[in-house]
mmCIF file of C-alpha atoms in Angstrom:
data_model
loop_
_atom_site.group_PDB
_atom_site.id
_atom_site.type_symbol
_atom_site.label_atom_id
_atom_site.label_comp_id
_atom_site.label_asym_id
_atom_site.label_seq_id
_atom_site.Cartn_x
_atom_site.Cartn_y
_atom_site.Cartn_z
ATOM 1 C CA MET M 1 -14.348 8.801 7.079
ATOM 2 C CA ARG M 2 -11.143 9.787 6.637
ATOM 3 C CA HIS M 3 -8.401 6.882 7.427
ATOM 4 C CA ALA M 4 -5.189 8.635 7.500
ATOM 5 C CA PRO M 5 -4.885 9.916 11.605
ATOM 6 C CA THR M 6 -3.924 13.495 12.520
ATOM 7 C CA SER M 7 -0.522 13.737 14.680
ATOM 8 C CA ARG M 8 -1.027 15.831 17.703
ATOM 9 C CA PHE M 9 1.034 16.640 20.776
ATOM 10 C CA ILE M 10 -0.135 17.250 24.255
ATOM 11 C CA ARG M 11 1.942 18.672 26.840
ATOM 12 C CA VAL M 12 1.176 16.643 30.703
ATOM 13 C CA ASN M 13 3.070 16.635 33.014
ATOM 14 C CA GLY M 14 6.444 18.217 31.772
ATOM 15 C CA LEU M 15 6.598 16.713 28.843
ATOM 16 C CA ALA M 16 5.751 16.794 25.396
ATOM 17 C CA LEU M 17 3.453 13.309 24.360
ATOM 18 C CA HIS M 18 2.949 12.032 21.111
ATOM 19 C CA TYR M 19 -0.898 10.925 19.682
ATOM 20 C CA LEU M 20 -2.942 9.722 16.837
ATOM 21 C CA GLU M 21 -6.460 10.521 16.323
ATOM 22 C CA TRP M 22 -8.661 9.077 14.064
ATOM 23 C CA GLY M 23 -12.490 9.593 13.697
ATOM 24 C CA GLU M 24 -15.391 12.509 14.515
ATOM 25 C CA SER M 25 -14.565 14.287 17.963
ATOM 26 C CA THR M 26 -18.082 14.461 18.936
ATOM 27 C CA ASN M 27 -17.499 10.141 18.806
ATOM 28 C CA PRO M 28 -17.425 8.590 22.466
ATOM 29 C CA ALA M 29 -13.516 8.678 23.146
ATOM 30 C CA LEU M 30 -11.353 5.333 22.498
ATOM 31 C CA ILE M 31 -7.591 4.908 23.614
ATOM 32 C CA LEU M 32 -4.941 3.032 22.846
ATOM 33 C CA LEU M 33 -1.848 1.933 25.293
ATOM 34 C CA HIS M 34 0.856 0.333 22.948
ATOM 35 C CA GLY M 35 3.243 -2.567 24.396
ATOM 36 C CA GLY M 36 6.382 -2.207 25.657
ATOM 37 C CA SER M 37 9.182 -0.248 23.001
ATOM 38 C CA ALA M 38 6.390 -0.264 20.845
ATOM 39 C CA HIS M 39 4.392 2.615 19.317
ATOM 40 C CA ALA M 40 1.245 4.204 18.387
ATOM 41 C CA HIS M 41 0.849 2.895 14.907
ATOM 42 C CA TRP M 42 1.178 -0.354 15.991
ATOM 43 C CA TRP M 43 -2.543 0.390 15.785
ATOM 44 C CA ASP M 44 -2.574 1.489 12.602
ATOM 45 C CA HIS M 45 -4.433 -0.877 10.986
ATOM 46 C CA ILE M 46 -7.170 -1.479 12.922
ATOM 47 C CA ALA M 47 -8.179 1.964 14.035
ATOM 48 C CA PRO M 48 -10.090 3.314 10.709
ATOM 49 C CA THR M 49 -12.854 0.538 11.786
ATOM 50 C CA LEU M 50 -13.007 1.797 15.092
ATOM 51 C CA ALA M 51 -13.769 5.355 14.214
ATOM 52 C CA ARG M 52 -16.698 4.564 12.485
ATOM 53 C CA THR M 53 -18.248 4.440 16.346
ATOM 54 C CA HIS M 54 -15.320 6.277 18.353
ATOM 55 C CA ARG M 55 -12.822 9.112 18.343
ATOM 56 C CA VAL M 56 -9.889 7.141 18.359
ATOM 57 C CA LEU M 57 -6.692 7.910 19.884
ATOM 58 C CA ALA M 58 -3.678 5.778 20.133
ATOM 59 C CA LEU M 59 -0.538 7.453 22.599
ATOM 60 C CA ASP M 60 2.721 7.080 22.728
ATOM 61 C CA LEU M 61 3.724 6.313 26.721
ATOM 62 C CA ARG M 62 6.526 8.514 27.287
ATOM 63 C CA GLY M 63 9.415 6.747 25.992
ATOM 64 C CA HIS M 64 8.244 5.757 23.475
ATOM 65 C CA GLY M 65 7.412 6.778 19.415
ATOM 66 C CA GLU M 66 7.493 10.526 18.817
ATOM 67 C CA SER M 67 6.668 11.814 22.457
ATOM 68 C CA ALA M 68 9.673 12.543 24.599
ATOM 69 C CA TRP M 69 12.651 10.541 26.477
ATOM 70 C CA THR M 70 12.936 11.257 30.623
ATOM 71 C CA HIS M 71 15.775 12.283 31.925
ATOM 72 C CA PRO M 72 17.004 10.047 33.936
ATOM 73 C CA PRO M 73 14.616 8.009 33.455
ATOM 74 C CA ALA M 74 11.055 7.453 35.117
ATOM 75 C CA TYR M 75 9.233 4.427 33.380
ATOM 76 C CA GLU M 76 6.978 3.575 36.131
ATOM 77 C CA ILE M 77 3.645 2.524 35.972
ATOM 78 C CA ALA M 78 2.883 5.419 37.629
ATOM 79 C CA ASP M 79 4.593 7.636 35.450
ATOM 80 C CA TYR M 80 2.589 6.321 32.403
ATOM 81 C CA VAL M 81 -0.673 6.366 34.556
ATOM 82 C CA ALA M 82 0.034 9.683 35.459
ATOM 83 C CA ASP M 83 0.183 10.293 31.958
ATOM 84 C CA LEU M 84 -2.441 9.332 31.035
ATOM 85 C CA GLU M 85 -4.697 10.907 33.625
ATOM 86 C CA GLY M 86 -3.319 14.098 32.205
ATOM 87 C CA ILE M 87 -4.306 13.833 29.012
ATOM 88 C CA VAL M 88 -8.206 12.716 29.531
ATOM 89 C CA ALA M 89 -7.657 15.586 31.892
ATOM 90 C CA ALA M 90 -6.387 17.740 29.496
ATOM 91 C CA LEU M 91 -8.834 16.534 26.663
ATOM 92 C CA GLU M 92 -12.092 17.336 28.578
ATOM 93 C CA LEU M 93 -12.053 13.074 27.476
ATOM 94 C CA ASP M 94 -15.532 11.986 29.303
ATOM 95 C CA ALA M 95 -15.749 7.998 30.517
ATOM 96 C CA PRO M 96 -13.377 7.315 27.465
ATOM 97 C CA VAL M 97 -12.817 3.478 26.762
ATOM 98 C CA LEU M 98 -9.260 2.165 27.478
ATOM 99 C CA MET M 99 -8.021 -0.700 25.458
ATOM 100 C CA GLY M 100 -4.069 -1.679 25.977
ATOM 101 C CA HIS M 101 -1.737 -4.416 24.750
ATOM 102 C CA SER M 102 1.338 -5.749 27.189
ATOM 103 C CA LEU M 103 2.548 -3.272 28.962
ATOM 104 C CA GLY M 104 -0.453 -0.497 28.120
ATOM 105 C CA GLY M 105 -2.774 -3.055 28.512
ATOM 106 C CA PHE M 106 -1.539 -3.130 32.617
ATOM 107 C CA VAL M 107 -1.247 0.652 32.180
ATOM 108 C CA ALA M 108 -4.743 0.136 30.943
ATOM 109 C CA LEU M 109 -5.473 -2.268 34.191
ATOM 110 C CA HIS M 110 -4.402 -0.226 36.632
ATOM 111 C CA TYR M 111 -6.025 3.098 35.952
ATOM 112 C CA ALA M 112 -9.348 0.848 35.663
ATOM 113 C CA THR M 113 -8.618 0.025 39.674
ATOM 114 C CA THR M 114 -8.785 3.651 40.031
ATOM 115 C CA VAL M 115 -12.002 5.314 38.753
ATOM 116 C CA THR M 116 -15.688 4.641 39.048
ATOM 117 C CA MET M 117 -18.185 2.893 37.651
ATOM 118 C CA ASN M 118 -19.666 5.774 35.663
ATOM 119 C CA HIS M 119 -16.146 4.967 33.374
ATOM 120 C CA GLY M 120 -16.928 4.273 30.518
ATOM 121 C CA ALA M 121 -14.777 0.286 29.675
ATOM 122 C CA PHE M 122 -11.891 -1.547 29.293
ATOM 123 C CA VAL M 123 -10.051 -4.220 26.733
ATOM 124 C CA ILE M 124 -7.090 -5.687 27.757
ATOM 125 C CA VAL M 125 -4.491 -7.679 25.717
ATOM 126 C CA ASP M 126 -2.478 -10.438 26.459
ATOM 127 C CA ILE M 127 -1.917 -9.524 30.290
ATOM 128 C CA GLY M 128 -2.464 -10.339 33.965
ATOM 129 C CA SER M 129 -2.595 -8.545 36.529
ATOM 130 C CA ARG M 130 0.917 -9.118 37.239
ATOM 131 C CA LEU M 131 4.461 -7.817 36.331
ATOM 132 C CA ARG M 132 7.751 -9.077 37.337
ATOM 133 C CA PRO M 133 11.179 -8.859 36.708
ATOM 134 C CA SER M 134 12.700 -10.236 32.826
ATOM 135 C CA ARG M 135 15.763 -11.633 32.850
ATOM 136 C CA THR M 136 15.589 -10.854 29.280
ATOM 137 C CA MET M 137 14.482 -7.393 29.597
ATOM 138 C CA ARG M 138 17.490 -6.344 31.646
ATOM 139 C CA LEU M 139 19.695 -8.002 29.528
ATOM 140 C CA LEU M 140 18.413 -5.989 26.532
ATOM 141 C CA ARG M 141 18.308 -2.583 28.801
ATOM 142 C CA SER M 142 22.441 -3.647 29.228
ATOM 143 C CA LEU M 143 23.145 -3.472 25.817
ATOM 144 C CA PRO M 144 23.910 -0.651 23.043
ATOM 145 C CA PRO M 145 20.769 -0.256 21.274
ATOM 146 C CA PRO M 146 21.105 -1.384 17.228
ATOM 147 C CA THR M 147 21.811 0.640 14.493
ATOM 148 C CA TYR M 148 20.525 -0.534 11.460
ATOM 149 C CA SER M 149 23.294 0.524 8.043
ATOM 150 C CA THR M 150 19.921 0.887 5.617
ATOM 151 C CA GLU M 151 16.275 0.639 5.145
ATOM 152 C CA ALA M 152 15.866 -3.027 3.656
ATOM 153 C CA ASP M 153 18.814 -3.440 6.689
ATOM 154 C CA VAL M 154 15.787 -3.054 9.513
ATOM 155 C CA TYR M 155 12.846 -5.048 7.436
ATOM 156 C CA THR M 156 15.628 -7.586 7.242
ATOM 157 C CA ARG M 157 15.990 -7.447 11.371
ATOM 158 C CA PHE M 158 13.604 -6.015 13.298
ATOM 159 C CA ARG M 159 12.150 -8.673 15.460
ATOM 160 C CA LEU M 160 9.086 -8.630 17.436
ATOM 161 C CA LEU M 161 9.296 -9.235 21.157
ATOM 162 C CA PRO M 162 8.422 -11.817 21.736
ATOM 163 C CA ALA M 163 9.396 -12.882 17.970
ATOM 164 C CA GLU M 164 6.460 -15.198 17.263
ATOM 165 C CA THR M 165 3.201 -13.859 15.057
ATOM 166 C CA TRP M 166 1.306 -14.322 12.889
ATOM 167 C CA ALA M 167 1.043 -11.126 11.092
ATOM 168 C CA THR M 168 1.119 -10.494 7.351
ATOM 169 C CA PRO M 169 4.230 -9.530 6.351
ATOM 170 C CA GLU M 170 3.569 -5.795 5.476
ATOM 171 C CA LEU M 171 1.908 -5.291 8.798
ATOM 172 C CA LEU M 172 4.928 -6.160 9.764
ATOM 173 C CA ARG M 173 6.998 -3.753 7.740
ATOM 174 C CA HIS M 174 5.538 -1.183 8.657
ATOM 175 C CA VAL M 175 5.308 -1.649 12.429
ATOM 176 C CA ALA M 176 9.227 -1.768 11.296
ATOM 177 C CA ARG M 177 9.562 1.093 9.594
ATOM 178 C CA HIS M 178 7.448 3.622 12.522
ATOM 179 C CA SER M 179 9.509 1.692 15.143
ATOM 180 C CA MET M 180 13.056 3.328 13.570
ATOM 181 C CA ARG M 181 14.428 7.392 13.067
ATOM 182 C CA PRO M 182 17.469 8.140 11.208
ATOM 183 C CA ASP M 183 20.027 9.892 11.811
ATOM 184 C CA HIS M 184 22.176 12.374 9.450
ATOM 185 C CA ALA M 185 24.341 10.094 8.629
ATOM 186 C CA GLY M 186 21.127 7.812 7.131
ATOM 187 C CA ARG M 187 21.323 5.363 9.120
ATOM 188 C CA PHE M 188 18.467 3.812 11.062
ATOM 189 C CA HIS M 189 17.753 3.532 15.272
ATOM 190 C CA LEU M 190 14.825 2.277 17.289
ATOM 191 C CA LYS M 191 12.719 5.532 18.385
ATOM 192 C CA SER M 192 12.494 3.859 21.635
ATOM 193 C CA ASP M 193 14.382 4.889 24.711
ATOM 194 C CA ARG M 194 15.814 1.879 26.485
ATOM 195 C CA ALA M 195 15.549 2.234 29.421
ATOM 196 C CA VAL M 196 11.954 1.118 29.045
ATOM 197 C CA MET M 197 12.473 -1.974 29.323
ATOM 198 C CA THR M 198 12.782 -2.203 33.214
ATOM 199 C CA ARG M 199 10.588 -1.360 35.622
ATOM 200 C CA GLN M 200 9.852 -2.172 40.134
ATOM 201 C CA PRO M 201 7.607 -5.238 40.058
ATOM 202 C CA CYS M 202 3.891 -4.082 40.227
ATOM 203 C CA ASP M 203 1.307 -6.377 41.619
ATOM 204 C CA LEU M 204 -2.876 -5.871 41.066
ATOM 205 C CA GLU M 205 -4.250 -8.892 42.003
ATOM 206 C CA SER M 206 -6.191 -7.406 45.560
ATOM 207 C CA GLN M 207 -7.778 -4.384 43.532
ATOM 208 C CA LEU M 208 -9.126 -6.453 40.892
ATOM 209 C CA ALA M 209 -12.616 -7.104 42.603
ATOM 210 C CA ARG M 210 -12.895 -2.842 42.337
ATOM 211 C CA ILE M 211 -12.900 -2.867 39.233
ATOM 212 C CA THR M 212 -16.383 -2.304 38.607
ATOM 213 C CA CYS M 213 -16.693 -1.067 34.797
ATOM 214 C CA PRO M 214 -17.142 -3.340 32.074
ATOM 215 C CA ILE M 215 -14.352 -4.954 30.778
ATOM 216 C CA LEU M 216 -13.009 -7.576 28.344
ATOM 217 C CA PHE M 217 -10.148 -9.442 28.968
ATOM 218 C CA ILE M 218 -7.844 -11.470 25.852
ATOM 219 C CA ARG M 219 -5.395 -13.985 25.407
ATOM 220 C CA GLY M 220 -4.112 -15.252 22.186
ATOM 221 C CA GLN M 221 -4.059 -18.948 22.267
ATOM 222 C CA TYR M 222 -0.456 -19.937 22.048
ATOM 223 C CA SER M 223 0.524 -16.708 24.301
ATOM 224 C CA ARG M 224 3.632 -17.703 26.819
ATOM 225 C CA THR M 225 2.349 -13.965 28.381
ATOM 226 C CA LEU M 226 -1.347 -15.141 29.798
ATOM 227 C CA SER M 227 -2.339 -18.896 30.467
ATOM 228 C CA ALA M 228 -5.860 -19.926 29.825
ATOM 229 C CA GLU M 229 -5.930 -20.413 33.429
ATOM 230 C CA ARG M 230 -5.192 -16.806 34.322
ATOM 231 C CA LEU M 231 -7.841 -15.762 31.716
ATOM 232 C CA SER M 232 -10.139 -17.858 33.631
ATOM 233 C CA HIS M 233 -8.914 -16.490 37.473
ATOM 234 C CA LEU M 234 -9.557 -12.322 35.631
ATOM 235 C CA VAL M 235 -12.799 -12.981 34.494
ATOM 236 C CA HIS M 236 -14.150 -14.300 38.227
ATOM 237 C CA THR M 237 -12.074 -11.746 39.824
ATOM 238 C CA CYS M 238 -12.981 -9.195 37.844
ATOM 239 C CA PRO M 239 -17.464 -7.931 38.867
ATOM 240 C CA ARG M 240 -17.847 -7.125 35.128
ATOM 241 C CA ALA M 241 -15.136 -9.214 33.472
ATOM 242 C CA THR M 242 -15.753 -10.861 29.986
ATOM 243 C CA GLY M 243 -13.272 -13.368 28.251
ATOM 244 C CA ILE M 244 -12.112 -14.400 25.080
ATOM 245 C CA GLU M 245 -9.475 -16.824 23.254
ATOM 246 C CA ILE M 246 -8.722 -16.454 19.808
ATOM 247 C CA PRO M 247 -7.184 -18.877 17.692
ATOM 248 C CA GLN M 248 -3.988 -18.966 15.443
ATOM 249 C CA ALA M 249 -2.592 -16.646 17.648
ATOM 250 C CA GLY M 250 0.176 -15.268 20.329
ATOM 251 C CA HIS M 251 0.818 -12.206 22.319
ATOM 252 C CA HIS M 252 0.879 -9.998 19.368
ATOM 253 C CA VAL M 253 -3.449 -10.842 19.246
ATOM 254 C CA PHE M 254 -4.175 -7.441 17.344
ATOM 255 C CA LEU M 255 -1.850 -7.996 15.011
ATOM 256 C CA ASP M 256 -1.928 -11.535 14.585
ATOM 257 C CA GLN M 257 -5.447 -12.061 13.507
ATOM 258 C CA PRO M 258 -7.355 -8.496 13.157
ATOM 259 C CA VAL M 259 -10.295 -9.971 12.064
ATOM 260 C CA ALA M 260 -11.188 -11.601 14.613
ATOM 261 C CA PHE M 261 -9.811 -9.576 16.950
ATOM 262 C CA LEU M 262 -11.850 -6.670 15.780
ATOM 263 C CA ASP M 263 -14.542 -8.461 15.162
ATOM 264 C CA THR M 264 -14.582 -9.727 19.352
ATOM 265 C CA VAL M 265 -13.973 -6.085 20.107
ATOM 266 C CA THR M 266 -16.554 -3.895 18.279
ATOM 267 C CA THR M 267 -19.052 -7.140 20.332
ATOM 268 C CA PHE M 268 -18.222 -6.088 23.461
ATOM 269 C CA LEU M 269 -17.768 -2.240 22.384
ATOM 270 C CA HIS M 270 -21.950 -2.283 20.985
ATOM 271 C CA GLU M 271 -22.787 -4.474 23.947
ATOM 272 C CA THR M 272 -21.459 -2.305 26.612
ATOM 273 C CA SER M 273 -22.655 0.691 24.675
ATOM 274 C CA ARG M 274 -26.163 -0.989 24.475
ATOM 275 C CA ALA M 275 -26.288 -1.384 28.426
ATOM 276 C CA SER M 276 -24.889 2.285 29.218
ATOM 277 C CA ALA M 277 -28.001 3.575 26.939
#
């Protein structure tokens, strides 16, 4: 089993979209969707374990990582969902499992409202059924993109958003390193388009009951993005949903507690696979 992913590009909706791939092509497909202003390498530390049983594809959403930016900006939820549909069709993926964090989780949840019960399963990480405008994100989008003078400067100044995390320094350095690209002068810049930080509000609440696929909602114990009450609501509204809270974790659950996160996800995938056999 290879631990280093294969880097690939695919053209969908007129854009060159990038993804990383682990595992055997004959295994069931598992698509990983990162959060806002993040990238596919956020999953590097857990993807090899998931690839023991699945063909794992970690996407760079449009405007993120190595994927193309759009001009003018087109970063609404519907745009991301259309890209996802295009990738599933182009790669001829049969009922893939989708796992998304934050923005990626919302994209996966929206996608779940459009598919039939013959689809695979969904893992939605620390996000609910409503996206609302964020004053903080609007402010950040309006500011000039940061510039980092050296790689050491990147590691010193780079922060997650929200900043609270229990991730190891080594994992944070890995995430930071893949978040930047150097220019001709040796300075470093964020790979993500600042325009991805804002979008129109989106509410999936009225559509949750139509999600008939198995779905696992995960929140971090100290998350301020998805409350315990909202997690309970999601579980009781979706017909085949399960909810798990992972201790000693915030919004960035799979960075904060990767072992507990993997245990939770692999158990769900095993049970889902056994039930559909």
